[in-house]
Amino acid sequence: MDQAYLDFLVRWEKQDEWSFFDLTGCPRELLVHLFQLAELSKQCEIGLSMEWLTFNMTPVTKIEHELIGWKNEIDPPSNDDDPTLGEEEATRQLHEQQDRYHCAEAWRYALLLYLEYIFKSDRKRRSISVHRLVRKTIDHIRSCRRTSQTQKQLLIPVFLAGSETTDEDMRHFVKEYCAYWGEKSRYSMFNSVPVLFDEIWATGKWWGAVIDSKTRPSSGHGQETTQLLFG
């Protein structure tokens, strides 16, 4: 997806009765940052491969500040009771809003984790900031109920956090998440992620290197490129 198409979708969302969140679980502002960070990471990798080229961190720092200061519009409901609602309906709405709130927060912290690891950390050693953001991301994912389809939209945050965690309980959670939604949704993408986890955890390799090894075109004639889908 190029920038022009993303800009078109953003304008379309503002004019129409649909939202990026309803389609993907990721709010529009965060989806735009995801696109920007992916593009910047390509440029950063080019810079790392060249001796005399220095990557400019200014746009990364700007995105980081915007992510930290981002206001989640799906705020948890207030403590005030709505007298027009019955208890059952009020409770249903409360839980749905909580699910949506924690889903958006999981995306926010997953993007901060991505930014921290790709642009600011030494990939040979995870900083405490990486571990903190992993915990934040997984805690918000856990807070979305399994009975809600909202949690199904969090495979990318699950992958980013799961790849970096060294905690056995969290590793069990992310694999169990994939198993549950793989069986429930019948989407193969949920079943491909645990295979990546096993290799990442066993080898200690950066998840980007593992994905590259799976998707890089083979040198053999007529070999097709493998594609990995995360949402």
PDB file of C-alpha atoms in Angstrom:
ATOM      1  CA  MET A   1       0.000   0.000   0.000  1.00  0.00           C
ATOM      2  CA  ASP A   2       1.476   3.342  -1.007  1.00  0.00           C
ATOM      3  CA  GLN A   3       1.026   6.727   0.663  1.00  0.00           C
ATOM      4  CA  ALA A   4      -1.449   8.010  -1.926  1.00  0.00           C
ATOM      5  CA  TYR A   5      -3.780   5.049  -1.386  1.00  0.00           C
ATOM      6  CA  LEU A   6      -3.537   5.384   2.395  1.00  0.00           C
ATOM      7  CA  ASP A   7      -4.390   9.091   2.136  1.00  0.00           C
ATOM      8  CA  PHE A   8      -7.402   8.177  -0.008  1.00  0.00           C
ATOM      9  CA  LEU A   9      -8.630   5.659   2.578  1.00  0.00           C
ATOM     10  CA  VAL A  10      -8.211   8.180   5.390  1.00  0.00           C
ATOM     11  CA  ARG A  11     -10.280  10.759   3.493  1.00  0.00           C
ATOM     12  CA  TRP A  12     -12.870   8.117   2.633  1.00  0.00           C
ATOM     13  CA  GLU A  13     -13.205   7.007   6.250  1.00  0.00           C
ATOM     14  CA  LYS A  14     -13.868  10.573   7.369  1.00  0.00           C
ATOM     15  CA  GLN A  15     -16.618  10.941   4.761  1.00  0.00           C
ATOM     16  CA  ASP A  16     -18.285   7.543   5.061  1.00  0.00           C
ATOM     17  CA  GLU A  17     -19.913   5.493   7.807  1.00  0.00           C
ATOM     18  CA  TRP A  18     -17.117   3.016   8.441  1.00  0.00           C
ATOM     19  CA  SER A  19     -13.876   3.063  10.393  1.00  0.00           C
ATOM     20  CA  PHE A  20     -10.454   1.472  10.297  1.00  0.00           C
ATOM     21  CA  PHE A  21     -11.095   0.288  13.840  1.00  0.00           C
ATOM     22  CA  ASP A  22     -14.252  -1.606  12.894  1.00  0.00           C
ATOM     23  CA  LEU A  23     -12.414  -3.295  10.012  1.00  0.00           C
ATOM     24  CA  THR A  24      -9.027  -3.972  11.581  1.00  0.00           C
ATOM     25  CA  GLY A  25      -9.213  -3.249  15.305  1.00  0.00           C
ATOM     26  CA  CYS A  26      -6.627  -0.499  14.803  1.00  0.00           C
ATOM     27  CA  PRO A  27      -7.716   3.163  15.035  1.00  0.00           C
ATOM     28  CA  ARG A  28      -7.010   5.350  12.009  1.00  0.00           C
ATOM     29  CA  GLU A  29      -4.308   7.451  13.679  1.00  0.00           C
ATOM     30  CA  LEU A  30      -2.396   4.366  14.780  1.00  0.00           C
ATOM     31  CA  LEU A  31      -2.751   2.692  11.396  1.00  0.00           C
ATOM     32  CA  VAL A  32      -1.197   5.756   9.766  1.00  0.00           C
ATOM     33  CA  HIS A  33       1.700   5.565  12.234  1.00  0.00           C
ATOM     34  CA  LEU A  34       2.090   1.849  11.480  1.00  0.00           C
ATOM     35  CA  PHE A  35       2.468   2.653   7.789  1.00  0.00           C
ATOM     36  CA  GLN A  36       4.937   5.453   8.526  1.00  0.00           C
ATOM     37  CA  LEU A  37       7.060   3.303  10.833  1.00  0.00           C
ATOM     38  CA  ALA A  38       7.180   0.484   8.288  1.00  0.00           C
ATOM     39  CA  GLU A  39       8.442   2.901   5.642  1.00  0.00           C
ATOM     40  CA  LEU A  40      10.973   4.440   8.020  1.00  0.00           C
ATOM     41  CA  SER A  41      12.243   1.007   9.050  1.00  0.00           C
ATOM     42  CA  LYS A  42      13.119   0.259   5.420  1.00  0.00           C
ATOM     43  CA  GLN A  43      15.172   3.438   5.267  1.00  0.00           C
ATOM     44  CA  CYS A  44      16.772   2.665   8.624  1.00  0.00           C
ATOM     45  CA  GLU A  45      17.864  -0.775   7.404  1.00  0.00           C
ATOM     46  CA  ILE A  46      19.435   0.830   4.332  1.00  0.00           C
ATOM     47  CA  GLY A  47      21.297   3.246   6.588  1.00  0.00           C
ATOM     48  CA  LEU A  48      22.605   0.419   8.764  1.00  0.00           C
ATOM     49  CA  SER A  49      23.978  -1.340   5.698  1.00  0.00           C
ATOM     50  CA  MET A  50      26.016   1.682   4.581  1.00  0.00           C
ATOM     51  CA  GLU A  51      29.147   2.990   6.224  1.00  0.00           C
ATOM     52  CA  TRP A  52      28.702   6.710   5.606  1.00  0.00           C
ATOM     53  CA  LEU A  53      24.922   7.047   5.689  1.00  0.00           C
ATOM     54  CA  THR A  54      23.253   8.206   8.915  1.00  0.00           C
ATOM     55  CA  PHE A  55      19.544   7.680   9.478  1.00  0.00           C
ATOM     56  CA  ASN A  56      17.653  10.796  10.593  1.00  0.00           C
ATOM     57  CA  MET A  57      15.705   9.983  13.770  1.00  0.00           C
ATOM     58  CA  THR A  58      13.626  13.184  13.701  1.00  0.00           C
ATOM     59  CA  PRO A  59      10.464  11.656  12.158  1.00  0.00           C
ATOM     60  CA  VAL A  60      10.737   8.630  14.461  1.00  0.00           C
ATOM     61  CA  THR A  61      10.956  10.851  17.529  1.00  0.00           C
ATOM     62  CA  LYS A  62       7.945  12.827  16.319  1.00  0.00           C
ATOM     63  CA  ILE A  63       5.882   9.650  15.900  1.00  0.00           C
ATOM     64  CA  GLU A  64       6.977   8.405  19.323  1.00  0.00           C
ATOM     65  CA  HIS A  65       5.802  11.616  20.988  1.00  0.00           C
ATOM     66  CA  GLU A  66       2.486  11.417  19.144  1.00  0.00           C
ATOM     67  CA  LEU A  67       1.969   7.796  20.206  1.00  0.00           C
ATOM     68  CA  ILE A  68       2.762   8.577  23.839  1.00  0.00           C
ATOM     69  CA  GLY A  69       0.424  11.562  23.829  1.00  0.00           C
ATOM     70  CA  TRP A  70      -2.318   9.883  21.787  1.00  0.00           C
ATOM     71  CA  LYS A  71      -5.765  10.204  23.346  1.00  0.00           C
ATOM     72  CA  ASN A  72      -7.697   6.973  23.174  1.00  0.00           C
ATOM     73  CA  GLU A  73     -11.170   8.159  22.229  1.00  0.00           C
ATOM     74  CA  ILE A  74     -12.606   4.812  23.285  1.00  0.00           C
ATOM     75  CA  ASP A  75     -12.360   5.797  26.931  1.00  0.00           C
ATOM     76  CA  PRO A  76     -13.664   3.385  29.553  1.00  0.00           C
ATOM     77  CA  PRO A  77     -17.262   4.208  30.462  1.00  0.00           C
ATOM     78  CA  SER A  78     -17.976   6.500  33.374  1.00  0.00           C
ATOM     79  CA  ASN A  79     -19.278   5.271  36.676  1.00  0.00           C
ATOM     80  CA  ASP A  80     -22.607   7.014  36.120  1.00  0.00           C
ATOM     81  CA  ASP A  81     -25.565   4.726  35.499  1.00  0.00           C
ATOM     82  CA  ASP A  82     -27.801   5.400  32.516  1.00  0.00           C
ATOM     83  CA  PRO A  83     -31.352   5.120  33.871  1.00  0.00           C
ATOM     84  CA  THR A  84     -32.697   4.380  30.388  1.00  0.00           C
ATOM     85  CA  LEU A  85     -30.756   1.109  30.176  1.00  0.00           C
ATOM     86  CA  GLY A  86     -31.520  -2.149  31.880  1.00  0.00           C
ATOM     87  CA  GLU A  87     -28.745  -3.805  33.854  1.00  0.00           C
ATOM     88  CA  GLU A  88     -28.097  -6.474  31.213  1.00  0.00           C
ATOM     89  CA  GLU A  89     -27.782  -3.983  28.351  1.00  0.00           C
ATOM     90  CA  ALA A  90     -25.689  -1.574  30.410  1.00  0.00           C
ATOM     91  CA  THR A  91     -23.317  -4.396  31.355  1.00  0.00           C
ATOM     92  CA  ARG A  92     -23.061  -5.562  27.745  1.00  0.00           C
ATOM     93  CA  GLN A  93     -22.154  -2.059  26.579  1.00  0.00           C
ATOM     94  CA  LEU A  94     -19.619  -1.655  29.377  1.00  0.00           C
ATOM     95  CA  HIS A  95     -17.783  -4.850  28.427  1.00  0.00           C
ATOM     96  CA  GLU A  96     -17.837  -4.033  24.710  1.00  0.00           C
ATOM     97  CA  GLN A  97     -16.403  -0.594  25.346  1.00  0.00           C
ATOM     98  CA  GLN A  98     -13.726  -2.031  27.619  1.00  0.00           C
ATOM     99  CA  ASP A  99     -12.767  -4.543  24.917  1.00  0.00           C
ATOM    100  CA  ARG A 100     -12.462  -1.785  22.324  1.00  0.00           C
ATOM    101  CA  TYR A 101     -10.478   0.417  24.694  1.00  0.00           C
ATOM    102  CA  HIS A 102      -7.935  -2.288  25.514  1.00  0.00           C
ATOM    103  CA  CYS A 103      -7.712  -3.304  21.849  1.00  0.00           C
ATOM    104  CA  ALA A 104      -6.725   0.230  20.852  1.00  0.00           C
ATOM    105  CA  GLU A 105      -4.231   0.435  23.723  1.00  0.00           C
ATOM    106  CA  ALA A 106      -2.680  -2.888  22.700  1.00  0.00           C
ATOM    107  CA  TRP A 107      -2.068  -1.458  19.232  1.00  0.00           C
ATOM    108  CA  ARG A 108      -0.590   1.734  20.679  1.00  0.00           C
ATOM    109  CA  TYR A 109       1.883  -0.091  22.898  1.00  0.00           C
ATOM    110  CA  ALA A 110       2.717  -2.560  20.130  1.00  0.00           C
ATOM    111  CA  LEU A 111       3.705   0.357  17.889  1.00  0.00           C
ATOM    112  CA  LEU A 112       5.790   1.872  20.679  1.00  0.00           C
ATOM    113  CA  LEU A 113       7.434  -1.538  21.104  1.00  0.00           C
ATOM    114  CA  TYR A 114       8.143  -1.744  17.377  1.00  0.00           C
ATOM    115  CA  LEU A 115       9.611   1.755  17.424  1.00  0.00           C
ATOM    116  CA  GLU A 116      11.734   1.088  20.501  1.00  0.00           C
ATOM    117  CA  TYR A 117      13.185  -2.147  19.184  1.00  0.00           C
ATOM    118  CA  ILE A 118      13.733  -1.174  15.548  1.00  0.00           C
ATOM    119  CA  PHE A 119      15.042   2.350  15.959  1.00  0.00           C
ATOM    120  CA  LYS A 120      16.384   2.737  19.490  1.00  0.00           C
ATOM    121  CA  SER A 121      17.586  -0.590  20.876  1.00  0.00           C
ATOM    122  CA  ASP A 122      20.635  -2.750  20.430  1.00  0.00           C
ATOM    123  CA  ARG A 123      19.169  -5.874  18.849  1.00  0.00           C
ATOM    124  CA  LYS A 124      21.755  -8.024  20.594  1.00  0.00           C
ATOM    125  CA  ARG A 125      20.279  -7.160  23.983  1.00  0.00           C
ATOM    126  CA  ARG A 126      16.698  -6.243  24.876  1.00  0.00           C
ATOM    127  CA  SER A 127      16.469  -3.045  26.897  1.00  0.00           C
ATOM    128  CA  ILE A 128      14.231  -2.757  29.933  1.00  0.00           C
ATOM    129  CA  SER A 129      12.054  -0.434  27.836  1.00  0.00           C
ATOM    130  CA  VAL A 130      11.404  -3.300  25.426  1.00  0.00           C
ATOM    131  CA  HIS A 131      10.395  -5.602  28.279  1.00  0.00           C
ATOM    132  CA  ARG A 132       8.130  -2.906  29.743  1.00  0.00           C
ATOM    133  CA  LEU A 133       6.363  -2.341  26.417  1.00  0.00           C
ATOM    134  CA  VAL A 134       6.000  -6.087  25.879  1.00  0.00           C
ATOM    135  CA  ARG A 135       4.268  -6.358  29.247  1.00  0.00           C
ATOM    136  CA  LYS A 136       2.008  -3.376  28.531  1.00  0.00           C
ATOM    137  CA  THR A 137       0.996  -4.795  25.157  1.00  0.00           C
ATOM    138  CA  ILE A 138       0.224  -8.272  26.455  1.00  0.00           C
ATOM    139  CA  ASP A 139      -1.652  -6.947  29.483  1.00  0.00           C
ATOM    140  CA  HIS A 140      -4.003  -5.003  27.205  1.00  0.00           C
ATOM    141  CA  ILE A 141      -4.465  -8.030  24.939  1.00  0.00           C
ATOM    142  CA  ARG A 142      -5.346 -10.172  27.959  1.00  0.00           C
ATOM    143  CA  SER A 143      -7.915  -7.564  28.992  1.00  0.00           C
ATOM    144  CA  CYS A 144      -9.947  -8.167  25.824  1.00  0.00           C
ATOM    145  CA  ARG A 145     -12.406 -10.979  26.414  1.00  0.00           C
ATOM    146  CA  ARG A 146     -12.086 -14.164  24.397  1.00  0.00           C
ATOM    147  CA  THR A 147     -15.814 -13.996  23.804  1.00  0.00           C
ATOM    148  CA  SER A 148     -15.304 -10.743  21.895  1.00  0.00           C
ATOM    149  CA  GLN A 149     -14.327 -10.680  18.233  1.00  0.00           C
ATOM    150  CA  THR A 150     -12.305  -7.581  19.097  1.00  0.00           C
ATOM    151  CA  GLN A 151      -9.490  -9.691  20.518  1.00  0.00           C
ATOM    152  CA  LYS A 152      -9.182 -11.536  17.210  1.00  0.00           C
ATOM    153  CA  GLN A 153      -7.901  -8.307  15.629  1.00  0.00           C
ATOM    154  CA  LEU A 154      -4.727  -8.284  17.718  1.00  0.00           C
ATOM    155  CA  LEU A 155      -2.529 -10.805  15.918  1.00  0.00           C
ATOM    156  CA  ILE A 156       0.114  -8.223  14.954  1.00  0.00           C
ATOM    157  CA  PRO A 157       0.469  -6.921  18.539  1.00  0.00           C
ATOM    158  CA  VAL A 158       0.551 -10.543  19.724  1.00  0.00           C
ATOM    159  CA  PHE A 159       3.336 -11.320  17.273  1.00  0.00           C
ATOM    160  CA  LEU A 160       5.412  -8.238  18.095  1.00  0.00           C
ATOM    161  CA  ALA A 161       5.131  -8.718  21.855  1.00  0.00           C
ATOM    162  CA  GLY A 162       5.379 -12.500  21.745  1.00  0.00           C
ATOM    163  CA  SER A 163       8.552 -12.373  19.684  1.00  0.00           C
ATOM    164  CA  GLU A 164      10.295 -10.247  22.308  1.00  0.00           C
ATOM    165  CA  THR A 165       9.088 -11.755  25.563  1.00  0.00           C
ATOM    166  CA  THR A 166      11.328 -14.096  27.518  1.00  0.00           C
ATOM    167  CA  ASP A 167       8.665 -14.841  30.127  1.00  0.00           C
ATOM    168  CA  GLU A 168       7.305 -18.387  29.928  1.00  0.00           C
ATOM    169  CA  ASP A 169       3.799 -17.427  31.063  1.00  0.00           C
ATOM    170  CA  MET A 170       3.557 -14.760  28.364  1.00  0.00           C
ATOM    171  CA  ARG A 171       4.934 -17.153  25.767  1.00  0.00           C
ATOM    172  CA  HIS A 172       2.266 -19.656  26.734  1.00  0.00           C
ATOM    173  CA  PHE A 173      -0.401 -16.954  26.472  1.00  0.00           C
ATOM    174  CA  VAL A 174       0.539 -15.797  22.954  1.00  0.00           C
ATOM    175  CA  LYS A 175       0.697 -19.365  21.635  1.00  0.00           C
ATOM    176  CA  GLU A 176      -2.604 -20.223  23.286  1.00  0.00           C
ATOM    177  CA  TYR A 177      -4.117 -17.060  21.767  1.00  0.00           C
ATOM    178  CA  CYS A 178      -3.068 -18.247  18.304  1.00  0.00           C
ATOM    179  CA  ALA A 179      -4.384 -21.760  18.923  1.00  0.00           C
ATOM    180  CA  TYR A 180      -7.744 -20.479  20.156  1.00  0.00           C
ATOM    181  CA  TRP A 181      -8.368 -18.033  17.324  1.00  0.00           C
ATOM    182  CA  GLY A 182      -6.921 -20.394  14.742  1.00  0.00           C
ATOM    183  CA  GLU A 183      -9.463 -23.032  15.695  1.00  0.00           C
ATOM    184  CA  LYS A 184     -12.331 -20.581  16.092  1.00  0.00           C
ATOM    185  CA  SER A 185     -11.766 -18.544  12.921  1.00  0.00           C
ATOM    186  CA  ARG A 186     -10.181 -21.222  10.699  1.00  0.00           C
ATOM    187  CA  TYR A 187      -7.723 -18.609   9.400  1.00  0.00           C
ATOM    188  CA  SER A 188      -4.317 -20.138   8.715  1.00  0.00           C
ATOM    189  CA  MET A 189      -2.494 -16.948   9.697  1.00  0.00           C
ATOM    190  CA  PHE A 190      -3.106 -17.769  13.369  1.00  0.00           C
ATOM    191  CA  ASN A 191      -1.460 -21.158  12.888  1.00  0.00           C
ATOM    192  CA  SER A 192       1.628 -19.793  11.127  1.00  0.00           C
ATOM    193  CA  VAL A 193       2.645 -17.453  13.956  1.00  0.00           C
ATOM    194  CA  PRO A 194       3.452 -20.150  16.583  1.00  0.00           C
ATOM    195  CA  VAL A 195       5.870 -21.719  14.093  1.00  0.00           C
ATOM    196  CA  LEU A 196       7.668 -18.382  13.869  1.00  0.00           C
ATOM    197  CA  PHE A 197       7.649 -18.063  17.654  1.00  0.00           C
ATOM    198  CA  ASP A 198       9.348 -21.441  18.030  1.00  0.00           C
ATOM    199  CA  GLU A 199      12.170 -20.457  15.691  1.00  0.00           C
ATOM    200  CA  ILE A 200      12.580 -16.968  17.156  1.00  0.00           C
ATOM    201  CA  TRP A 201      12.698 -18.261  20.728  1.00  0.00           C
ATOM    202  CA  ALA A 202      14.970 -21.209  19.913  1.00  0.00           C
ATOM    203  CA  THR A 203      17.511 -19.258  17.876  1.00  0.00           C
ATOM    204  CA  GLY A 204      17.353 -15.852  19.554  1.00  0.00           C
ATOM    205  CA  LYS A 205      17.174 -14.250  16.123  1.00  0.00           C
ATOM    206  CA  TRP A 206      15.402 -10.963  15.501  1.00  0.00           C
ATOM    207  CA  TRP A 207      11.886 -11.622  14.208  1.00  0.00           C
ATOM    208  CA  GLY A 208      12.570  -9.553  11.087  1.00  0.00           C
ATOM    209  CA  ALA A 209      15.449 -11.822  10.121  1.00  0.00           C
ATOM    210  CA  VAL A 210      13.291 -14.907  10.608  1.00  0.00           C
ATOM    211  CA  ILE A 211      10.506 -13.489   8.439  1.00  0.00           C
ATOM    212  CA  ASP A 212      13.020 -12.484   5.762  1.00  0.00           C
ATOM    213  CA  SER A 213      14.381 -16.024   5.689  1.00  0.00           C
ATOM    214  CA  LYS A 214      10.860 -17.346   5.084  1.00  0.00           C
ATOM    215  CA  THR A 215       9.770 -14.805   2.489  1.00  0.00           C
ATOM    216  CA  ARG A 216      12.977 -14.135   0.550  1.00  0.00           C
ATOM    217  CA  PRO A 217      12.709 -15.445  -3.037  1.00  0.00           C
ATOM    218  CA  SER A 218      14.565 -18.691  -3.598  1.00  0.00           C
ATOM    219  CA  SER A 219      17.483 -18.755  -6.010  1.00  0.00           C
ATOM    220  CA  GLY A 220      15.940 -21.739  -7.754  1.00  0.00           C
ATOM    221  CA  HIS A 221      14.238 -21.167 -11.083  1.00  0.00           C
ATOM    222  CA  GLY A 222      10.497 -20.715 -10.886  1.00  0.00           C
ATOM    223  CA  GLN A 223      10.378 -20.624  -7.099  1.00  0.00           C
ATOM    224  CA  GLU A 224       7.583 -18.459  -5.708  1.00  0.00           C
ATOM    225  CA  THR A 225       7.910 -16.102  -2.767  1.00  0.00           C
ATOM    226  CA  THR A 226       6.264 -17.229   0.476  1.00  0.00           C
ATOM    227  CA  GLN A 227       3.841 -14.724   1.959  1.00  0.00           C
ATOM    228  CA  LEU A 228       3.049 -14.422   5.650  1.00  0.00           C
ATOM    229  CA  LEU A 229      -0.205 -12.752   6.656  1.00  0.00           C
ATOM    230  CA  PHE A 230      -0.833 -11.277  10.100  1.00  0.00           C
ATOM    231  CA  GLY A 231      -4.251  -9.736   9.648  1.00  0.00           C
TER     232      GLY A 231
END
